[in-house]
Every structure is written in structure tokens, then in C-alpha cells.
Coordinates of C-alpha atoms in Angstrom, one line a residue:
Chain A
M1 CA -7.7 -11.9 -35.3
R2 CA -5.9 -14.8 -33.2
I3 CA -5.7 -14.7 -29.7
A4 CA -3.0 -17.5 -28.6
L5 CA -3.9 -18.9 -25.1
D6 CA -1.3 -20.9 -23.0
A7 CA -3.5 -24.3 -22.1
M8 CA -1.0 -25.4 -19.8
G9 CA -0.4 -22.3 -17.3
G10 CA -1.9 -22.0 -14.1
D11 CA -2.8 -23.9 -11.1
F12 CA -6.0 -25.5 -12.5
A13 CA -4.7 -26.1 -16.1
P14 CA -5.4 -27.2 -18.5
E15 CA -9.0 -27.9 -17.2
A16 CA -9.7 -24.4 -16.1
I17 CA -8.1 -23.0 -19.1
V18 CA -10.0 -24.9 -21.9
K19 CA -13.2 -24.4 -19.9
G20 CA -12.2 -20.5 -20.0
A21 CA -11.5 -20.5 -23.8
V22 CA -15.0 -22.1 -24.3
M23 CA -16.8 -19.5 -22.2
A24 CA -14.9 -16.7 -24.4
A25 CA -15.5 -18.4 -27.6
H26 CA -19.0 -17.7 -27.3
E27 CA -18.2 -14.1 -27.2
L28 CA -16.1 -13.9 -30.1
K29 CA -17.1 -13.0 -33.7
N30 CA -16.6 -15.5 -36.6
D31 CA -13.3 -14.2 -37.6
E32 CA -11.7 -14.0 -34.0
V33 CA -9.9 -17.4 -33.3
I34 CA -8.4 -18.7 -29.9
L35 CA -5.5 -20.8 -30.2
L36 CA -5.1 -23.0 -27.5
I37 CA -1.4 -24.0 -27.0
G38 CA -0.6 -27.2 -25.3
K39 CA -0.8 -30.8 -25.2
E40 CA -3.2 -31.4 -28.0
D41 CA -4.7 -34.8 -27.2
I42 CA -5.5 -33.6 -24.0
I43 CA -6.8 -30.3 -24.8
H44 CA -9.0 -31.9 -27.9
S45 CA -10.3 -34.6 -25.2
L46 CA -11.1 -31.4 -23.0
L47 CA -12.7 -29.4 -25.8
K48 CA -15.0 -32.6 -26.5
E49 CA -15.9 -32.8 -22.7
N50 CA -17.0 -29.2 -22.7
G51 CA -18.9 -30.0 -25.9
Y52 CA -17.3 -27.3 -28.2
T53 CA -17.7 -27.9 -31.8
G54 CA -17.3 -24.3 -32.9
S55 CA -14.8 -22.8 -35.1
N56 CA -13.6 -20.0 -32.6
I57 CA -11.0 -22.5 -31.2
S58 CA -8.1 -24.1 -32.8
V59 CA -5.2 -26.2 -31.2
M60 CA -1.6 -26.0 -31.5
H61 CA 0.7 -28.7 -30.1
A62 CA 3.4 -27.9 -27.4
P63 CA 4.9 -30.8 -26.1
Q64 CA 6.8 -29.0 -23.0
V65 CA 5.3 -27.2 -20.0
I66 CA 6.9 -24.7 -17.8
E67 CA 5.9 -25.2 -14.4
M68 CA 5.1 -22.4 -11.9
G69 CA 8.1 -22.9 -9.7
E70 CA 10.5 -23.0 -12.4
H71 CA 13.6 -20.3 -13.0
P72 CA 12.1 -18.0 -15.9
T73 CA 15.2 -17.6 -18.0
K74 CA 16.4 -21.3 -17.4
A75 CA 13.1 -22.8 -18.2
L76 CA 12.5 -20.7 -21.5
T77 CA 16.2 -21.6 -22.7
Q78 CA 15.5 -25.3 -21.9
K79 CA 12.3 -25.6 -23.0
P80 CA 11.8 -24.1 -26.5
E81 CA 8.8 -26.3 -27.2
S82 CA 6.8 -25.1 -24.2
S83 CA 3.5 -23.4 -24.6
I84 CA 4.9 -20.0 -23.3
A85 CA 8.0 -20.1 -25.6
I86 CA 5.4 -21.2 -28.5
G87 CA 3.1 -18.4 -27.7
Y88 CA 5.6 -15.8 -27.8
G89 CA 7.0 -17.2 -30.9
L90 CA 3.6 -17.0 -32.6
L91 CA 3.1 -13.2 -31.3
K92 CA 6.7 -12.2 -32.6
A93 CA 6.1 -13.8 -36.1
Q94 CA 2.5 -11.9 -36.0
K95 CA 0.9 -15.2 -36.2
A96 CA -0.9 -14.3 -33.3
D97 CA -2.6 -10.7 -32.4
A98 CA -2.1 -11.3 -28.5
F99 CA -0.9 -13.9 -26.2
C100 CA -2.1 -14.8 -22.6
S101 CA -1.2 -17.2 -20.1
A102 CA -1.9 -17.8 -16.2
G103 CA 1.2 -19.7 -15.7
N104 CA 4.7 -18.8 -14.6
T105 CA 4.7 -14.7 -14.3
G106 CA 8.5 -14.5 -14.5
A107 CA 8.5 -16.7 -17.6
M108 CA 5.9 -14.6 -19.2
L109 CA 7.8 -11.4 -18.5
V110 CA 11.2 -12.7 -19.5
G111 CA 9.6 -14.4 -22.5
A112 CA 8.1 -11.0 -23.5
M113 CA 11.7 -9.3 -23.4
F114 CA 13.4 -12.1 -25.3
S115 CA 10.9 -12.3 -28.0
V116 CA 8.9 -9.5 -28.8
K117 CA 11.1 -7.2 -26.8
A118 CA 10.3 -3.8 -25.4
T119 CA 8.9 -1.1 -27.3
E120 CA 11.8 1.0 -28.8
G121 CA 12.1 4.0 -26.4
V122 CA 10.4 2.1 -23.6
L123 CA 13.0 1.7 -20.7
R124 CA 11.2 -0.7 -18.6
P125 CA 8.0 -2.4 -19.5
S126 CA 5.4 -2.8 -16.8
I127 CA 2.8 -5.2 -15.5
A128 CA -0.4 -3.1 -14.8
S129 CA -3.6 -4.0 -12.8
F130 CA -7.1 -2.9 -12.7
V131 CA -8.3 -0.8 -9.9
P132 CA -12.1 -0.5 -9.1
K133 CA -13.5 2.6 -8.9
L134 CA -16.5 3.6 -6.4
S135 CA -18.2 5.8 -9.3
G136 CA -18.1 2.5 -11.4
G137 CA -15.5 1.0 -13.9
F138 CA -12.0 0.7 -13.4
G139 CA -8.7 2.5 -13.5
V140 CA -5.3 1.1 -14.1
M141 CA -2.3 1.2 -11.8
L142 CA 1.4 0.4 -12.8
D143 CA 3.8 -1.0 -12.2
V144 CA 2.6 -3.9 -9.9
G145 CA 5.7 -5.9 -9.8
A146 CA 7.9 -6.2 -12.6
N147 CA 10.0 -3.3 -11.7
A148 CA 10.8 -3.0 -8.0
D149 CA 13.1 0.1 -8.1
C150 CA 11.9 2.9 -10.8
K151 CA 13.9 5.8 -11.9
P152 CA 12.0 9.0 -12.3
E153 CA 12.0 8.7 -15.9
V154 CA 10.8 5.2 -15.9
L155 CA 7.7 6.6 -13.5
E156 CA 7.2 9.4 -16.3
Q157 CA 7.2 6.6 -19.0
F158 CA 4.4 4.5 -16.8
G159 CA 2.1 7.6 -17.2
E160 CA 2.4 7.3 -20.7
L161 CA 1.8 3.6 -21.2
G162 CA -1.1 3.9 -18.7
S163 CA -2.8 6.6 -20.4
I164 CA -2.7 4.9 -23.7
Y165 CA -4.2 1.6 -22.1
A166 CA -6.8 3.6 -20.4
K167 CA -7.8 5.4 -23.5
Y168 CA -7.9 2.7 -26.0
V169 CA -8.9 -0.4 -23.7
L170 CA -10.8 1.1 -20.9
D171 CA -12.4 3.8 -23.3
I172 CA -11.4 6.7 -20.9
Q173 CA -11.3 9.9 -22.5
N174 CA -8.1 12.3 -21.5
P175 CA -7.3 9.7 -18.5
K176 CA -6.1 11.5 -15.5
V177 CA -2.9 10.5 -14.3
G178 CA -1.8 10.6 -10.7
L179 CA 1.5 9.8 -9.0
M180 CA 0.9 7.8 -5.8
N181 CA 2.6 9.7 -3.0
L182 CA 2.4 10.3 0.6
G183 CA 0.9 13.9 0.3
E184 CA -1.0 15.9 -2.3
E185 CA 1.7 18.9 -2.2
E186 CA 4.3 19.0 -5.1
G187 CA 7.3 18.8 -2.9
K188 CA 6.1 15.5 -0.8
G189 CA 7.5 12.2 -1.2
T190 CA 10.6 10.4 -1.8
V191 CA 13.6 11.7 -3.8
N192 CA 12.4 9.5 -6.8
T193 CA 8.6 10.5 -6.6
Q194 CA 9.7 14.4 -6.2
A195 CA 11.7 13.9 -9.4
A196 CA 9.0 11.9 -11.1
H197 CA 6.5 14.6 -10.3
Q198 CA 8.5 17.3 -12.2
R199 CA 9.0 15.1 -15.3
L200 CA 5.1 14.2 -15.3
K201 CA 4.0 17.6 -14.9
V202 CA 5.6 19.0 -18.1
N203 CA 5.0 15.8 -20.0
K204 CA 2.4 17.1 -22.6
D205 CA 1.4 13.7 -23.8
I206 CA -0.3 12.9 -20.5
N207 CA -3.1 14.7 -18.4
F208 CA -1.3 14.7 -15.1
I209 CA -3.4 15.8 -12.1
G210 CA -0.5 15.7 -9.4
N211 CA 0.2 13.4 -6.4
I212 CA -2.5 11.2 -5.1
E213 CA -2.7 9.4 -1.8
G214 CA -3.6 6.0 -0.4
R215 CA -6.9 7.1 0.2
D216 CA -7.4 8.0 -3.5
L217 CA -7.0 4.5 -4.8
F218 CA -10.6 4.1 -5.3
N219 CA -12.1 7.7 -5.9
D220 CA -12.3 9.6 -8.9
K221 CA -9.0 11.8 -8.8
A222 CA -6.9 9.5 -11.2
D223 CA -7.6 7.0 -13.8
V224 CA -4.0 6.0 -14.3
I225 CA -2.2 5.5 -11.1
V226 CA 1.6 5.7 -11.5
C227 CA 3.9 3.9 -8.7
D228 CA 7.0 1.7 -8.4
G229 CA 6.4 -2.2 -8.7
Y230 CA 7.1 -2.7 -5.0
T231 CA 4.5 0.1 -4.0
G232 CA 2.0 -1.3 -6.7
N233 CA 2.6 -5.1 -5.7
I234 CA 2.0 -4.3 -1.9
I235 CA -1.4 -2.1 -2.9
L236 CA -2.7 -4.8 -5.0
K237 CA -2.1 -7.7 -2.5
M238 CA -3.3 -6.0 0.1
A239 CA -6.7 -5.3 -2.1
E240 CA -6.8 -8.9 -2.6
S241 CA -6.5 -9.8 0.9
L242 CA -9.3 -7.5 1.7
Y243 CA -11.3 -9.1 -0.8
E244 CA -10.8 -12.2 0.5
I245 CA -11.3 -11.1 4.1
L246 CA -14.7 -9.6 3.2
H247 CA -15.6 -12.8 1.3
E248 CA -14.9 -14.9 4.3
K249 CA -16.9 -12.8 6.6
G250 CA -20.0 -13.0 4.1
M251 CA -19.8 -9.2 3.4
T252 CA -20.9 -8.6 -0.1
D253 CA -21.2 -5.4 -2.0
P254 CA -21.2 -4.9 -5.9
F255 CA -17.9 -2.5 -5.3
F256 CA -15.9 -5.0 -3.6
E257 CA -17.1 -7.7 -6.0
K258 CA -14.8 -5.8 -8.4
F259 CA -11.7 -6.4 -6.1
N260 CA -12.2 -10.1 -7.5
Y261 CA -9.2 -10.6 -9.9
E262 CA -11.5 -12.6 -12.0
A263 CA -13.1 -9.4 -12.9
A264 CA -10.3 -8.5 -15.3
G265 CA -9.1 -11.7 -15.8
G266 CA -5.4 -11.0 -16.1
S267 CA -2.7 -8.0 -16.1
P268 CA -1.3 -6.8 -19.1
I269 CA 2.2 -6.0 -19.8
L270 CA 2.8 -2.6 -21.3
G271 CA 5.5 -1.2 -23.4
I272 CA 6.3 -4.4 -25.5
N273 CA 6.0 -5.1 -29.1
G274 CA 2.9 -7.3 -28.8
N275 CA -0.1 -7.6 -26.5
A276 CA 0.2 -9.9 -23.7
V277 CA -1.6 -10.6 -20.5
I278 CA -0.6 -12.6 -17.6
G279 CA -3.3 -14.5 -15.5
H280 CA -3.5 -14.9 -11.8
G281 CA -2.1 -18.8 -10.9
V282 CA -5.4 -19.8 -9.5
S283 CA -7.1 -18.6 -12.5
S284 CA -11.0 -20.1 -12.7
P285 CA -12.6 -20.5 -16.3
R286 CA -14.3 -17.0 -15.7
A287 CA -10.9 -15.5 -15.0
V288 CA -9.4 -17.2 -18.1
C289 CA -12.7 -16.2 -20.2
N290 CA -12.0 -12.4 -19.3
M291 CA -8.3 -12.6 -19.8
V292 CA -9.0 -13.7 -23.3
L293 CA -11.5 -11.1 -23.7
Q294 CA -9.1 -8.5 -22.2
A295 CA -6.7 -9.7 -25.1
Q296 CA -8.9 -9.5 -27.5
K297 CA -9.5 -5.8 -26.7
M298 CA -6.1 -5.1 -26.3
A299 CA -5.6 -6.6 -30.1
A300 CA -8.4 -5.1 -31.7
S301 CA -7.3 -1.5 -30.4
K302 CA -3.7 -2.2 -31.8
L303 CA -2.7 -1.3 -28.3
S304 CA 1.3 -2.4 -29.0
E305 CA 1.3 -0.4 -32.5
R306 CA 0.0 2.8 -30.3
F307 CA 2.9 2.3 -28.1
K308 CA 5.3 2.2 -30.8
K309 CA 3.9 5.2 -32.2
N310 CA 4.0 7.1 -29.0
F311 CA 7.5 6.2 -28.0
S312 CA 9.2 6.7 -31.6
S313 CA 8.2 10.1 -31.7
Chain B
M1 CA 2.5 10.7 36.5
R2 CA 1.8 13.6 34.5
I3 CA 0.5 13.5 30.9
A4 CA 0.5 16.8 28.9
L5 CA -2.3 17.1 26.6
D6 CA -2.4 19.8 24.0
A7 CA -6.1 21.4 24.3
M8 CA -5.8 23.5 21.4
G9 CA -4.5 20.8 18.6
G10 CA -6.9 19.4 16.1
D11 CA -9.9 20.1 14.0
F12 CA -12.4 20.1 16.9
A13 CA -10.3 21.6 19.4
P14 CA -10.6 22.8 22.2
E15 CA -14.1 21.3 22.6
A16 CA -13.4 17.6 21.5
I17 CA -10.0 17.7 23.5
V18 CA -11.7 18.7 27.0
K19 CA -14.2 16.2 26.4
G20 CA -11.6 13.5 25.5
A21 CA -9.6 14.4 28.7
V22 CA -12.6 14.1 31.1
M23 CA -13.6 10.9 29.5
A24 CA -9.8 9.8 30.2
A25 CA -9.5 11.2 33.5
H26 CA -12.3 8.7 34.8
E27 CA -10.1 6.0 33.8
L28 CA -6.9 7.2 35.6
K29 CA -5.4 6.3 38.9
N30 CA -5.2 8.9 41.6
D31 CA -1.8 9.9 41.2
E32 CA -2.2 10.2 37.3
V33 CA -2.7 13.6 36.0
I34 CA -3.8 14.9 32.4
L35 CA -2.0 18.6 32.0
L36 CA -4.3 20.3 29.6
I37 CA -2.4 23.0 27.7
G38 CA -3.9 25.9 26.1
K39 CA -6.1 28.8 26.7
E40 CA -6.7 28.5 30.2
D41 CA -10.0 30.6 30.5
I42 CA -11.5 28.6 27.7
I43 CA -10.2 25.3 28.9
H44 CA -11.7 26.1 32.5
S45 CA -15.0 27.0 31.2
L46 CA -15.2 23.9 28.9
L47 CA -14.3 21.6 31.9
K48 CA -17.2 23.4 33.8
E49 CA -19.4 22.8 31.0
N50 CA -18.6 19.2 30.9
G51 CA -19.0 18.8 34.8
Y52 CA -15.4 17.8 35.7
T53 CA -14.5 18.6 39.1
G54 CA -11.9 15.8 39.9
S55 CA -8.6 15.9 40.5
N56 CA -6.9 14.1 37.6
I57 CA -6.9 17.4 35.3
S58 CA -5.1 20.2 35.8
V59 CA -4.6 23.2 33.3
M60 CA -1.2 25.2 32.0
H61 CA -1.9 28.2 30.2
A62 CA -0.3 28.6 26.9
P63 CA -1.3 31.9 25.1
Q64 CA -0.3 31.0 21.6
V65 CA -1.5 28.1 19.1
I66 CA 0.0 26.7 16.2
E67 CA -2.5 26.1 13.4
M68 CA -2.8 23.0 11.3
G69 CA -1.5 24.8 8.1
E70 CA 1.5 26.6 9.6
H71 CA 4.8 25.6 8.5
P72 CA 6.4 23.4 11.4
T73 CA 10.0 25.0 12.1
K74 CA 8.7 28.6 11.3
A75 CA 5.8 28.3 13.7
L76 CA 7.5 26.4 16.5
T77 CA 10.2 29.3 16.4
Q78 CA 7.5 32.3 16.3
K79 CA 5.4 30.7 18.8
P80 CA 7.5 29.5 21.9
E81 CA 4.4 30.1 24.1
S82 CA 2.2 28.0 21.9
S83 CA 0.8 24.8 23.3
I84 CA 2.8 22.4 21.6
A85 CA 6.2 24.2 22.4
I86 CA 5.2 24.3 25.9
G87 CA 4.3 20.8 26.1
Y88 CA 7.6 19.6 24.4
G89 CA 9.2 21.9 27.1
L90 CA 7.4 20.2 29.8
L91 CA 8.3 16.7 28.4
K92 CA 12.2 17.8 28.1
A93 CA 12.2 19.2 31.7
Q94 CA 10.7 15.9 32.7
K95 CA 7.9 17.7 34.1
A96 CA 5.4 15.7 32.0
D97 CA 5.7 11.7 31.5
A98 CA 4.1 11.9 28.0
F99 CA 2.9 14.5 25.4
C100 CA 0.2 14.2 23.0
S101 CA -1.5 16.4 20.4
A102 CA -4.1 16.1 17.6
G103 CA -2.8 19.2 16.1
N104 CA -0.1 20.0 13.5
T105 CA 1.6 16.8 12.9
G106 CA 4.9 18.2 11.4
A107 CA 5.2 20.9 14.4
M108 CA 5.0 17.7 16.6
L109 CA 7.7 16.1 14.9
V110 CA 9.8 19.0 14.6
G111 CA 9.1 19.8 18.2
A112 CA 10.4 16.3 19.3
M113 CA 13.6 16.9 17.5
F114 CA 14.0 20.3 18.5
S115 CA 13.5 19.6 22.4
V116 CA 13.8 16.2 23.5
K117 CA 15.7 15.1 20.4
A118 CA 16.3 11.7 19.1
T119 CA 17.4 9.0 21.3
E120 CA 21.3 8.7 21.1
G121 CA 21.8 6.1 18.3
V122 CA 18.8 6.3 16.5
L123 CA 19.4 7.4 13.0
R124 CA 15.7 8.4 12.3
P125 CA 12.8 8.7 14.8
S126 CA 9.7 7.0 13.3
I127 CA 5.7 7.6 13.6
A128 CA 4.3 4.2 14.1
S129 CA 0.7 3.1 13.5
F130 CA -1.6 0.3 14.6
V131 CA -2.6 -2.6 12.4
P132 CA -5.5 -4.7 13.3
K133 CA -5.0 -8.4 13.5
L134 CA -7.9 -10.5 11.9
S135 CA -7.0 -13.0 14.9
G136 CA -7.6 -10.0 17.7
G137 CA -5.5 -7.3 19.2
F138 CA -3.1 -4.9 17.2
G139 CA 0.4 -5.0 15.5
V140 CA 2.5 -2.0 14.7
M141 CA 3.7 -0.7 11.6
L142 CA 6.4 1.7 11.1
D143 CA 7.2 4.3 9.7
V144 CA 4.1 5.8 8.5
G145 CA 5.1 9.1 7.1
A146 CA 8.0 10.8 9.2
N147 CA 10.6 9.5 6.8
A148 CA 9.7 8.9 3.0
D149 CA 13.2 7.5 2.0
C150 CA 14.8 5.1 4.5
K151 CA 18.3 3.5 4.3
P152 CA 18.8 0.1 5.5
E153 CA 20.4 0.7 8.4
V154 CA 17.2 3.1 9.3
L155 CA 14.7 0.2 8.6
E156 CA 16.8 -2.2 10.5
Q157 CA 16.4 0.2 13.4
F158 CA 12.7 0.4 12.9
G159 CA 12.7 -3.3 13.6
E160 CA 13.9 -2.5 16.8
L161 CA 11.9 0.4 17.7
G162 CA 8.9 -1.4 16.7
S163 CA 9.7 -4.8 18.9
I164 CA 10.3 -2.4 21.7
Y165 CA 7.0 -0.9 21.6
A166 CA 5.2 -4.2 20.9
K167 CA 6.6 -5.9 23.7
Y168 CA 6.2 -2.9 26.4
V169 CA 3.0 -1.4 25.1
L170 CA 1.3 -4.0 23.3
D171 CA 2.3 -6.7 25.7
I172 CA 3.4 -9.0 22.9
Q173 CA 6.2 -11.4 24.1
N174 CA 9.0 -11.9 21.5
P175 CA 7.0 -9.9 18.6
K176 CA 7.8 -11.1 15.1
V177 CA 9.3 -8.6 12.8
G178 CA 8.5 -8.5 9.2
L179 CA 9.8 -6.6 6.4
M180 CA 7.2 -5.3 4.0
N181 CA 8.2 -6.5 0.4
L182 CA 6.8 -7.6 -3.0
G183 CA 7.8 -11.3 -2.4
E184 CA 8.6 -13.7 0.5
E185 CA 11.8 -15.0 -0.9
E186 CA 14.9 -13.3 0.6
G187 CA 16.2 -11.9 -2.7
K188 CA 13.1 -10.1 -3.6
G189 CA 12.4 -6.2 -3.4
T190 CA 14.1 -3.0 -4.0
V191 CA 17.8 -2.5 -3.7
N192 CA 17.0 -1.0 -0.2
T193 CA 14.9 -3.7 1.1
Q194 CA 17.1 -6.2 -0.1
A195 CA 19.7 -4.6 2.0
A196 CA 17.7 -4.0 4.9
H197 CA 16.8 -7.8 4.8
Q198 CA 20.5 -8.8 5.5
R199 CA 20.5 -6.4 8.4
L200 CA 17.7 -7.5 9.9
K201 CA 18.4 -11.0 9.4
V202 CA 21.4 -11.0 11.5
N203 CA 20.1 -8.4 14.3
K204 CA 20.1 -10.6 17.4
D205 CA 17.9 -8.1 19.3
I206 CA 14.9 -8.8 17.2
N207 CA 12.9 -11.9 16.3
F208 CA 13.0 -11.2 12.3
I209 CA 10.8 -13.7 10.3
G210 CA 11.6 -12.5 6.9
N211 CA 9.6 -10.4 4.3
I212 CA 6.0 -10.2 4.3
E213 CA 3.8 -9.3 1.4
G214 CA 0.5 -6.8 1.3
R215 CA -1.7 -9.7 2.0
D216 CA -0.3 -10.4 5.4
L217 CA -0.9 -7.1 6.9
F218 CA -3.9 -8.4 8.7
N219 CA -2.7 -11.8 9.5
D220 CA -0.3 -13.4 12.0
K221 CA 2.7 -13.5 10.4
A222 CA 4.3 -10.3 11.7
D223 CA 3.4 -8.4 14.9
V224 CA 6.1 -5.3 13.7
I225 CA 5.8 -4.5 10.2
V226 CA 8.8 -2.6 9.0
C227 CA 8.6 0.0 5.8
D228 CA 9.8 3.2 4.7
G229 CA 7.3 6.0 5.6
Y230 CA 6.3 6.6 1.9
T231 CA 5.0 2.9 1.8
G232 CA 3.5 2.8 5.3
N233 CA 1.8 6.2 4.6
I234 CA 0.1 4.7 1.6
I235 CA -1.1 1.6 3.5
L236 CA -2.2 3.3 6.4
K237 CA -4.3 5.7 4.0
M238 CA -5.7 3.2 2.0
A239 CA -7.0 1.2 5.1
E240 CA -8.4 4.4 6.4
S241 CA -10.0 4.8 3.1
L242 CA -11.4 1.1 3.0
Y243 CA -12.7 1.5 6.5
E244 CA -14.7 4.8 5.3
I245 CA -16.2 3.0 2.4
L246 CA -17.3 0.2 4.5
H247 CA -18.7 2.7 7.0
E248 CA -20.7 4.6 4.2
K249 CA -22.0 1.3 2.9
G250 CA -23.5 0.4 6.3
M251 CA -21.1 -2.7 6.2
T252 CA -19.7 -3.1 9.8
D253 CA -17.9 -6.0 11.5
P254 CA -15.9 -6.0 14.6
F255 CA -12.7 -6.6 12.8
F256 CA -13.1 -3.7 10.5
E257 CA -14.3 -1.5 13.2
K258 CA -10.8 -1.4 14.4
F259 CA -9.7 0.3 11.3
N260 CA -11.3 3.2 13.1
Y261 CA -8.3 5.6 14.1
E262 CA -10.5 6.3 17.2
A263 CA -9.4 2.9 18.6
A264 CA -5.7 3.7 19.0
G265 CA -6.3 7.4 19.2
G266 CA -3.0 8.5 17.8
S267 CA 0.5 7.5 16.3
P268 CA 3.5 7.6 18.9
I269 CA 6.9 8.8 17.7
L270 CA 9.4 6.1 18.4
G271 CA 13.2 6.7 19.2
I272 CA 12.9 9.9 20.8
N273 CA 13.8 11.0 24.4
G274 CA 10.3 11.1 25.8
N275 CA 6.8 9.7 25.2
A276 CA 5.0 11.8 22.4
V277 CA 1.7 10.6 20.6
I278 CA 0.2 12.6 17.5
G279 CA -3.3 12.2 17.1
H280 CA -5.6 12.4 14.0
G281 CA -6.6 15.9 13.0
V282 CA -10.2 15.1 13.0
S283 CA -9.8 13.6 16.6
S284 CA -13.3 13.1 18.7
P285 CA -13.3 12.9 22.2
R286 CA -13.2 9.1 22.1
A287 CA -10.0 9.2 20.0
V288 CA -8.5 11.8 22.5
C289 CA -9.4 9.8 25.0
N290 CA -7.7 6.8 23.7
M291 CA -4.6 8.7 23.0
V292 CA -4.2 9.9 26.4
L293 CA -4.4 6.2 27.6
Q294 CA -1.9 5.1 24.9
A295 CA 0.4 8.1 26.2
Q296 CA -0.1 6.9 29.7
K297 CA 0.9 3.2 28.9
M298 CA 3.8 4.6 27.1
A299 CA 4.9 6.4 30.2
A300 CA 4.1 3.3 32.4
S301 CA 6.2 1.1 30.5
K302 CA 9.0 3.5 30.5
L303 CA 9.3 3.4 26.8
S304 CA 11.8 6.3 25.9
E305 CA 14.1 5.1 28.5
R306 CA 14.0 1.5 26.9
F307 CA 14.7 2.9 23.5
K308 CA 18.0 4.8 25.3
K309 CA 19.1 1.6 26.9
N310 CA 18.5 -0.5 23.6
F311 CA 20.6 1.8 21.6
S312 CA 23.2 2.8 24.0
S313 CA 24.5 -1.0 24.1

């Protein structure tokens, strides 16, 4: 298995990325390789600095870098030799089983749509995020920002995409799907969520448990939380800021520690023909390590093939 | 000044309500009276039990009660002698300067629309909620559930309604209005929030500072947070649940203590011809006391008249 990793993406790249790769390498099996993509001289010297001499990391040269502030589509067109373009090229050619980057989020999304493309039948691929549960473990929420507006049929598909992810990557049997709403009752919500509720209710591929509310985010009502990207993004950023506030106040607790983005490492893109994970811009080595391990698990569970199978039927 | 208070509304009514009224009565001036509406024999005996003999509370009999689970419109039609119907009757006849209840939220909303009605020019009255700020004090967020879907022109008006509330009740000079969104940049968001941004930007009656994100809820970027009722409701319930989680874990802090609904006591209805506050169903005496004091402040600052003046021009 080969996991491509953008060595140049992220606020602390390439140092933090290479460090994170070395951490992850120690967790991999013999036949699992991290393919570090970026300026090879810099990467080699950083690997040396970190004392890595193992065989779980190899390096692929990419002379160009897409910076954090660049316009995604323009940057991808103008920089075909960038680490993100090359990473997706490898994913498309099946020379990598997964690709992850803590770089330009927009470029990671656009790159996915341009190269491996959406799974046939999937209306809108989605970025998912982990939701820590009070009882332990994580749930998954989608979308968290790729699609601000979502039609009911798109929200319905998020239920399927999230269920597949929860089942095969989070190891949750028969994951419970909840629709984020302003009330539990079926008739509550926006015109869109009301219509989505009706679609989710009759979808036989998922275990829909109905509407959930903002107070249910961290309890066990739902493993898969379905919402549009506008709502998911607000929830995610609010949770992140609360983690920071608690941290600054010196209030620590194992549950709230799971709010730390480092725990999951990155947000998977669901509903594309490949396994891709987007890391946080400020990714630390620990976050990069966890992002790689998440990508490894997605690849090992053949996630993108499962999407394909689900939506082709 | 007369503040009407529904003695029968709320999970712990009438005991908690009467207790809360007695607490509030001690804070009022000589000419400020709480009008307790409900079954008078019960109220009188509870006032006696609580040892209240002052002149800041009077009682008005209401033989009927709208229960928490009743259908709002049906209940109001079938129970004209209920405490909520009588309370709004007093507000409409200007025999009360404010009305508050911890009872059936739907009936409180529908009652407002049937009796005092929306301020002329206001498309959709809104329920607002307090947002504790890290730097101290509170901001105000609206809508938090009265209107799931909100057109851009409705969101624009929320900016005005919230500004008036922030200025006259929260004593914030030139309150900063922020539009809750998934990114700071002007072009970000849903079709609706993008259009609302353009309207808010050119509205000369408010101090619009642009988009804010989920992470800005508790910082000083905005005093007035504008969003649709679906989003506001999710944010509010998520914050409430986090307060409960912290509480259960024994993690206390003055900032998070302000998440307690008791601190504000209730959510004002903004954009109607009268001052009305809806309390939490589980309202404790402390919450009821603060709800009455909030209603007192709304009445003292002539809030509903200010709405009228703003939207008539």
C-alpha cells in the first residue's frame, strides 16, 4: 500500500509534515509506504535530520508548491508539477492508494474533482469531520464546508456516504444516521431538511433514526450526523473554538481533549474515486501522523471502492 | 409599570414562578408591579407560603392553562381564559408594559402574532438569545428558532432588530452586527447568506462588520449575530449541552457559568408591538426572576416603540 503525502502543504510544512511522516512510518507494516511529495532535496535533508533510515518512506520530487492563499482552480492549472497535482495524479493512476495534504483546502477539493472525480452517482462529494462522543469514540458529521447549500437528495446521499465511512473506517456496526435539525419532530426544520427527512426515512441502505438537535451532537443518538456544509462548518468551528477556550483556561478533560483536531488528523473527502484526506492548515507532526494513519485505514478498508459499489446499484 | 407574568407556564409552575416573582419583586421600584396571571387561589396561597406581603405583586385570575404539549393555535382559540391569552390581552390593551412566560413557546409566539401583532414593516418577528462574551457581558443572536428559513430581507431586518435590542437593553453603543457564515470573505456562504450580506452591507441603520464564523461566537467581533432560526437553534442547543457537560464533569468557570440559561432568564420576541419574553420550560425561580427583570428593562427602554419608529421610517 502506498499513501501519498503532500510534504509542502500546511503552515508548518515541510518540517512538521516530514516529522509526522516519520512518526507514522513507525506504525506501518512492511509493505506500507508513505510517499512524500515535494522538493526532494529538502525532504531528504529533513528525513536525515529526523534520523529516519527505514523503508516505509519514499520521496517523489515535485518542483512546484500551491500556497495556502492561492485560487484553487487557477493554481492547479498553472502548477501541474505541484505536490497536490502530482499527488492526485498518483491517486488517479492508482499508483497511490490514498493521498493526504494539510495544504490549500480548496485545491485539495478542486483537485479531487478534476482528477479522480466524484463517484458515479454521487451528486456532491463531501468533507466529513469527526465528532467526539461522550461515551467514547467518534461519530462523523458531513458536510462541513464543501457544499454550503445542499438539496434534499444531496443530504440523503450524505447519509449513505457517512454510513459507509462509519462502518468501515470507524468500525461502527449499523451506524445510526441523524439529520441535524431544530426539533425532533418529523415536520420540523427548513423546507430542505423537511424534504431530506422524507428521503432519508425511506432509504433502505441506511439506519435513519430521525432528526437530532444541537444538544445531541455529543451523545449516542446518532453516529452519522447529516447537515449542509454551512451548518456543519459553523458547528465544527464553534467546537474548535470551545476547545481553545477550555485549553486557554487550563480546563482539561479526556472528552474535550478529543476536540483537538490532532486526534483525527484530517477530514476525509467522501464520494470520490480515491481516498483523500485534508489536514488542518496548522497541522502539527502528531496531526500529520494521524492523518496518514486515517488515510491508511481508508485505503485498507477500500473505502472509495465501497462508495462506487453503493452508488452504482 | 406593569409586568405581566404567566404564573402557570413552565415545568415547575406555579411554584417556581411565584418564587421567582417574589425574588424579582424585591428588585423593583415602588411603581413597578408584577401582575401574576393564573389560578388566583393557588397563587395567593403560594405568595403566603413565600411570605410575600409587599405591594410589587398583584394577581389576576385566569381559569385556564395552556399545557406544554398543546398545539399553539388550537390552544389559544379554545382557551381564551388561559394565562397566556389573558397576558397578551393585557399587553395589547396596554394594561401591561411587558409580558413573560416560561410556558408553551409556540403559544407565546402565536399569541404575539394574534394579539399585539408584528411591528408594521417587520417581515418576521424573531426570538433572540443571549450569547456570553469572553471579554464580559453578552451579545445577542437572532433568530434562534421562530423562523427556520429566512429570506435575505428577513436576515437584514434581524440585523436592525438585534441592534436596537443591543443598544437599548444591553447598553452597547453602536453595536457591531455580524452575519453568521462559513467564511469571512464576502462571497462565502449559502445563496441566502450571500444575498443577505449585500443587503446588510448597504443598510445605513446598522454597524455591519461582515461575516463571522462559528469560532467568533464568543469573541468581540460582533455584538449582534444574525442567522436563520435553524442555525441559531442548533448553535443555542449545542451551547446549552456543552454547559451541561461541563457542569456534569464539575468543570466550572465564570465564563461558562454565563451559558446557564438562568443568567438571562428568557428569550425576547423582537419585532412585535409589545415587550414579550419567553422563558425556558425548566425555568427555576432564579431564571423567572431574571426573565422579569429583563422584561422590566425592555419596557423601561420602550423597546417595542423603538421597533415601531425604526420600521415606519
